[in-house]
XYZ file of C-alpha atoms in Angstrom:
179
model
C 0.580 -55.352 -109.707
C -2.429 -56.043 -107.464
C -5.243 -58.428 -108.321
C -8.776 -57.577 -107.215
C -11.935 -59.622 -106.969
C -15.283 -57.918 -107.552
C -18.570 -59.635 -106.658
C -21.535 -58.182 -108.490
C -25.089 -58.771 -109.574
C -26.921 -57.455 -112.596
C -30.252 -57.296 -114.348
C -29.246 -58.401 -117.826
C -32.372 -57.113 -119.569
C -30.662 -54.072 -121.086
C -27.375 -55.792 -121.963
C -26.114 -57.951 -124.814
C -24.505 -60.325 -122.335
C -21.478 -59.922 -120.121
C -18.629 -59.923 -122.665
C -17.467 -56.664 -124.225
C -18.603 -56.070 -127.808
C -17.767 -52.978 -129.831
C -21.213 -52.068 -131.101
C -23.589 -53.016 -128.288
C -23.978 -52.391 -124.553
C -22.533 -55.123 -122.319
C -21.937 -55.569 -118.594
C -18.169 -55.827 -119.099
C -18.099 -52.669 -121.203
C -20.038 -50.704 -118.585
C -17.972 -52.078 -115.689
C -14.625 -51.369 -117.333
C -15.735 -47.845 -118.305
C -16.803 -47.181 -114.693
C -13.474 -48.540 -113.381
C -11.414 -46.382 -115.760
C -11.072 -43.292 -113.489
C -9.773 -45.503 -110.656
C -7.621 -48.096 -112.432
C -6.878 -46.686 -115.861
C -7.586 -49.014 -118.792
C -8.123 -52.493 -117.396
C -9.417 -55.808 -118.714
C -11.683 -57.824 -116.446
C -12.109 -61.584 -116.357
C -15.362 -63.214 -115.304
C -16.248 -66.561 -113.755
C -18.867 -67.287 -116.407
C -20.155 -65.172 -119.249
C -23.855 -64.618 -119.664
C -25.861 -64.204 -122.861
C -28.111 -61.349 -123.894
C -30.839 -60.671 -121.332
C -29.449 -63.105 -118.751
C -29.187 -61.963 -115.139
C -26.525 -62.788 -112.564
C -26.242 -62.758 -108.794
C -22.911 -63.397 -107.117
C -20.975 -63.025 -110.368
C -17.216 -62.970 -109.741
C -14.907 -60.684 -111.728
C -11.138 -60.311 -111.445
C -8.741 -57.642 -112.652
C -5.111 -56.695 -112.159
C -3.773 -53.150 -112.006
C -0.637 -51.256 -111.020
C -2.807 -48.511 -109.509
C -3.420 -48.592 -105.747
C -7.187 -48.708 -105.250
C -9.301 -47.550 -102.313
C -11.758 -50.424 -102.658
C -14.496 -48.979 -100.416
C -14.491 -45.734 -102.409
C -14.498 -47.597 -105.721
C -17.445 -49.794 -104.672
C -19.475 -46.718 -103.689
C -18.641 -45.007 -106.969
C -19.356 -48.071 -109.090
C -22.769 -48.474 -107.483
C -23.606 -44.821 -108.187
C -22.383 -45.075 -111.783
C -23.763 -48.508 -112.644
C -26.925 -48.779 -110.539
C -29.581 -49.857 -110.563
C -28.801 -52.372 -113.335
C -25.428 -53.440 -111.945
C -24.681 -53.690 -108.232
C -21.194 -54.241 -106.813
C -21.281 -56.049 -103.468
C -17.549 -56.208 -102.784
C -14.127 -55.413 -104.177
C -11.160 -56.955 -102.381
C -7.466 -57.476 -103.046
C -6.728 -61.168 -103.593
C -3.514 -63.146 -104.064
C -1.809 -62.610 -107.407
C -2.704 -65.473 -109.696
C -6.385 -65.391 -108.733
C -8.521 -65.564 -111.875
C -12.310 -65.347 -111.713
C -12.804 -68.125 -114.243
C -9.945 -70.509 -113.533
C -9.942 -70.166 -109.742
C -13.664 -70.971 -109.479
C -14.471 -74.215 -107.685
C -18.123 -74.329 -108.691
C -21.003 -72.528 -110.311
C -24.698 -72.423 -109.553
C -27.484 -71.824 -112.036
C -31.062 -71.027 -111.128
C -33.935 -70.872 -113.574
C -37.262 -69.455 -112.442
C -40.366 -70.898 -114.097
C -43.784 -69.721 -112.971
C -46.423 -72.311 -113.722
C -50.155 -71.848 -113.523
C -52.654 -69.310 -114.759
C -51.412 -66.165 -113.054
C -48.212 -64.404 -114.111
C -46.271 -62.371 -111.567
C -45.521 -58.850 -112.831
C -42.756 -58.417 -110.255
C -40.908 -61.468 -111.571
C -41.725 -61.087 -115.272
C -38.216 -59.922 -116.234
C -36.587 -62.764 -114.326
C -38.803 -65.739 -115.076
C -40.563 -67.765 -117.738
C -44.318 -67.971 -117.257
C -46.171 -71.110 -118.365
C -49.931 -71.220 -118.454
C -50.184 -74.717 -116.990
C -49.038 -76.636 -113.916
C -45.819 -78.634 -114.012
C -45.337 -82.088 -112.505
C -42.496 -81.189 -110.130
C -41.929 -84.756 -108.785
C -41.562 -86.081 -112.354
C -39.203 -83.227 -113.245
C -37.116 -83.980 -110.129
C -36.810 -87.625 -111.199
C -35.545 -86.463 -114.599
C -33.124 -83.944 -113.068
C -31.698 -86.638 -110.772
C -30.160 -88.304 -113.837
C -27.876 -85.269 -114.215
C -26.374 -85.599 -110.729
C -22.877 -87.074 -110.704
C -19.920 -86.901 -113.035
C -20.837 -86.982 -116.724
C -19.343 -86.099 -120.090
C -21.314 -83.186 -121.562
C -19.522 -83.194 -124.954
C -22.817 -83.450 -126.827
C -23.874 -80.086 -125.348
C -20.662 -78.256 -126.324
C -18.893 -76.928 -129.340
C -15.774 -78.939 -130.036
C -13.705 -78.702 -126.887
C -10.366 -79.687 -128.415
C -8.066 -80.715 -125.574
C -10.387 -79.418 -122.823
C -12.314 -81.937 -120.788
C -16.077 -81.886 -121.131
C -16.562 -84.004 -118.015
C -18.316 -82.101 -115.244
C -19.574 -82.895 -111.775
C -23.179 -81.901 -111.097
C -23.742 -81.806 -107.355
C -27.409 -80.816 -107.251
C -30.176 -80.704 -109.846
C -33.679 -80.184 -108.548
C -36.947 -78.430 -109.051
C -38.574 -76.574 -106.222
C -42.039 -75.079 -105.957
C -41.766 -71.674 -104.330
C -45.361 -70.504 -104.675
C -48.289 -72.169 -102.936
C -50.305 -74.658 -104.989
């Protein structure tokens, strides 16, 4: 049995999230269907699921198979089959026991908000446009309160035995367009 890591990106607009669902189109469903000719039936694990319409860059997926895989050939084929909505950057054999979710040491989230009068048609699918200017210094002061180790239980469903304490290393707002 060989474990593989796949790094991919996707435009989530046309998907009902990452996780496989029987009646709707998902990233996992499309990826596993595209892998089928190379691996046979396989279940993938992901570092972090996304919701409907959410995009990902640098998403990590793992899978284990008994089939020997020519990773370069599979990456080329996956990109032809899945593109342009899903793009596979790499597929590499990793040590057995690697799991995309449980082996992750961190996650990064980026939210793009365009403030001001003019929307950007090239970013419309990937951003939220507001019709007014935001006070970025004030928002940075608020975000700074999230930095550090905190219990996020109030933001979760009941976690049972799982810890809801998380370390936030960076939380900031950044203006990318000229004022």
